Amino acid sequence: LGSSADLFTSIMYSFYGSPSGFCFDVGCNDEPIIDNVHSTEYNVDRRVKDFLSYVNDHASHFVTDNILIPMGGDFQYQDAHINYKNMDKLIRY
């Protein structure tokens, strides 16, 4: 059938929850992103490096230039502000 039978689809790399270590909701124990440079808990560089490592590993399993990285599953936004605050930091840094 050739290209008339081509199908665009995707599959979740690791189910549809947050990447390991990046669940920021109240029911999770993953550390938040601390971007206060004066804090002894500052961790932006390491957390961004870990996230980019996950993204690059994830991307290596697909042939497209676009990948989907879900950032939470069912019932994982009980305090959405915490999630969005940390995701905004990931995007910023």
Coordinates of N, CA and C in Angstrom, one line a residue, residues 19-93:
P19 N 8.5 11.9 34.9 CA 9.8 11.2 34.9 C 10.3 10.9 36.3
S20 N 11.0 9.9 36.5 CA 11.5 9.5 37.8 C 12.3 10.7 38.4
G21 N 11.9 11.1 39.6 CA 12.7 12.2 40.3 C 12.1 13.5 40.0
F22 N 11.0 13.6 39.2 CA 10.4 14.9 38.8 C 8.9 15.0 39.1
C23 N 8.5 14.3 40.1 CA 7.1 14.4 40.6 C 7.1 15.5 41.7
F24 N 6.4 16.6 41.4 CA 6.5 17.7 42.4 C 5.2 17.9 43.2
D25 N 4.3 16.9 43.1 CA 3.0 17.1 43.8 C 3.2 16.8 45.3
V26 N 2.1 17.1 46.1 CA 2.2 17.0 47.5 C 2.3 15.5 47.9
G27 N 1.9 14.6 47.1 CA 2.0 13.2 47.4 C 3.3 12.5 47.0
C28 N 4.2 13.3 46.5 CA 5.5 12.8 46.0 C 6.7 13.2 47.0
N29 N 7.7 12.5 46.9 CA 8.9 12.8 47.7 C 10.1 13.3 47.0
D30 N 9.9 13.6 45.7 CA 11.0 14.1 44.9 C 11.3 15.6 45.3
E31 N 12.6 15.9 45.3 CA 13.0 17.2 45.7 C 12.6 18.3 44.7
P32 N 12.2 19.4 45.3 CA 11.8 20.5 44.4 C 13.1 21.2 43.9
I33 N 12.9 22.0 42.9 CA 14.0 22.8 42.3 C 14.2 24.0 43.1
I34 N 15.4 24.2 43.7 CA 15.7 25.3 44.6 C 16.6 26.2 43.8
D35 N 16.1 27.4 43.4 CA 16.9 28.3 42.6 C 17.4 29.5 43.3
N36 N 17.3 29.5 44.6 CA 17.9 30.6 45.4 C 19.4 30.4 45.5
V37 N 20.2 31.2 44.9 CA 21.7 30.9 44.9 C 22.3 31.1 46.3
H38 N 21.6 31.7 47.2 CA 22.1 31.9 48.5 C 21.7 30.7 49.5
S39 N 20.9 29.8 49.0 CA 20.4 28.7 49.8 C 21.5 27.6 49.7
T40 N 21.6 26.9 50.9 CA 22.5 25.8 50.9 C 21.9 24.6 50.1
E41 N 20.6 24.6 49.8 CA 20.0 23.6 49.1 C 19.9 23.9 47.6
Y42 N 20.5 24.9 47.1 CA 20.5 25.3 45.7 C 20.8 24.0 44.9
N43 N 20.0 23.7 43.9 CA 20.2 22.5 43.1 C 19.9 22.6 41.6
V44 N 19.7 23.8 41.1 CA 19.3 24.0 39.8 C 20.2 23.3 38.8
D45 N 21.5 23.5 38.9 CA 22.4 22.9 37.9 C 22.2 21.4 37.8
R46 N 22.2 20.7 39.0 CA 22.1 19.2 39.0 C 20.7 18.8 38.5
R47 N 19.6 19.5 39.0 CA 18.3 19.0 38.6 C 18.1 19.2 37.1
V48 N 18.5 20.3 36.5 CA 18.4 20.5 35.1 C 19.2 19.5 34.3
K49 N 20.4 19.2 34.8 CA 21.3 18.2 34.1 C 20.6 16.9 34.2
D50 N 20.0 16.5 35.3 CA 19.3 15.2 35.4 C 18.1 15.2 34.5
F51 N 17.4 16.3 34.4 CA 16.2 16.3 33.5 C 16.7 16.2 32.0
L52 N 17.7 16.9 31.6 CA 18.2 16.9 30.3 C 18.7 15.5 29.9
S53 N 19.3 14.8 30.9 CA 19.8 13.5 30.7 C 18.6 12.6 30.4
Y54 N 17.5 12.7 31.2 CA 16.3 11.9 30.9 C 15.8 12.2 29.5
V55 N 15.7 13.5 29.2 CA 15.1 13.9 27.9 C 15.9 13.3 26.7
N56 N 17.3 13.4 26.8 CA 18.1 12.9 25.8 C 18.0 11.4 25.7
D57 N 18.0 10.7 26.8 CA 17.8 9.2 26.7 C 16.4 8.9 26.1
H58 N 15.4 9.6 26.5 CA 14.1 9.4 26.0 C 14.0 9.6 24.5
A59 N 14.6 10.7 24.1 CA 14.6 11.1 22.6 C 15.4 10.0 21.8
S60 N 16.4 9.4 22.4 CA 17.2 8.5 21.6 C 16.4 7.2 21.2
H61 N 15.2 7.0 21.7 CA 14.4 5.9 21.4 C 13.4 6.2 20.3
F62 N 13.4 7.4 19.8 CA 12.4 7.8 18.8 C 13.1 8.4 17.6
V63 N 12.5 8.3 16.4 CA 13.1 8.9 15.2 C 12.7 10.3 14.9
T64 N 11.7 10.8 15.6 CA 11.2 12.1 15.3 C 12.0 13.2 16.1
D65 N 11.7 14.4 15.7 CA 12.4 15.6 16.4 C 11.5 16.0 17.5
N66 N 10.3 15.5 17.7 CA 9.4 15.9 18.7 C 9.1 14.7 19.6
I67 N 9.2 14.9 20.9 CA 8.9 13.9 21.9 C 7.9 14.4 22.9
L68 N 7.1 13.5 23.5 CA 6.2 13.8 24.5 C 6.7 13.4 25.9
I69 N 6.8 14.3 26.8 CA 7.2 14.0 28.2 C 6.1 14.4 29.1
P70 N 5.3 13.4 29.5 CA 4.2 13.8 30.5 C 4.8 14.2 31.8
M71 N 4.2 15.1 32.5 CA 4.7 15.6 33.8 C 3.7 15.4 34.9
G72 N 3.0 14.2 34.9 CA 2.1 13.9 35.9 C 1.0 13.0 35.4
G73 N 0.4 12.2 36.3 CA -0.7 11.4 35.9 C -1.9 11.7 36.7
D74 N -2.8 10.8 36.7 CA -4.1 11.0 37.4 C -3.9 11.4 38.9
F75 N -4.6 12.3 39.4 CA -4.6 12.7 40.8 C -3.2 13.3 41.2
Q76 N -2.4 13.7 40.2 CA -1.1 14.2 40.6 C -1.0 15.7 40.6
Y77 N -2.1 16.4 40.5 CA -2.1 17.9 40.6 C -3.0 18.4 41.7
Q78 N -2.8 17.7 42.9 CA -3.6 18.1 44.1 C -3.2 19.5 44.5
D79 N -2.0 19.9 44.3 CA -1.5 21.3 44.5 C -0.8 21.7 43.2
A80 N -1.5 22.1 42.2 CA -1.0 22.3 40.9 C 0.1 23.4 40.9
H81 N -0.1 24.4 41.8 CA 0.9 25.5 41.9 C 2.3 24.9 42.1
I82 N 2.5 23.9 42.9 CA 3.8 23.3 43.2 C 4.4 22.7 41.9
N83 N 3.5 22.0 41.2 CA 3.9 21.4 39.9 C 4.4 22.4 38.9
Y84 N 3.5 23.4 38.7 CA 3.8 24.4 37.7 C 5.0 25.3 38.0
K85 N 5.1 25.6 39.3 CA 6.3 26.4 39.7 C 7.6 25.7 39.4
N86 N 7.7 24.3 39.7 CA 8.9 23.6 39.4 C 9.1 23.4 37.9
M87 N 8.0 23.1 37.1 CA 8.1 23.0 35.7 C 8.5 24.3 35.0
D88 N 8.0 25.4 35.5 CA 8.5 26.7 35.0 C 10.0 26.9 35.3
K89 N 10.5 26.4 36.4 CA 11.9 26.5 36.6 C 12.7 25.6 35.7
L90 N 12.2 24.4 35.4 CA 12.9 23.6 34.4 C 13.0 24.3 33.1
I91 N 11.9 24.9 32.7 CA 11.8 25.6 31.4 C 12.8 26.7 31.4
R92 N 12.8 27.5 32.4 CA 13.6 28.7 32.5 C 15.1 28.4 32.5
Y93 N 15.5 27.4 33.2 CA 16.9 27.1 33.3 C 17.4 26.0 32.3

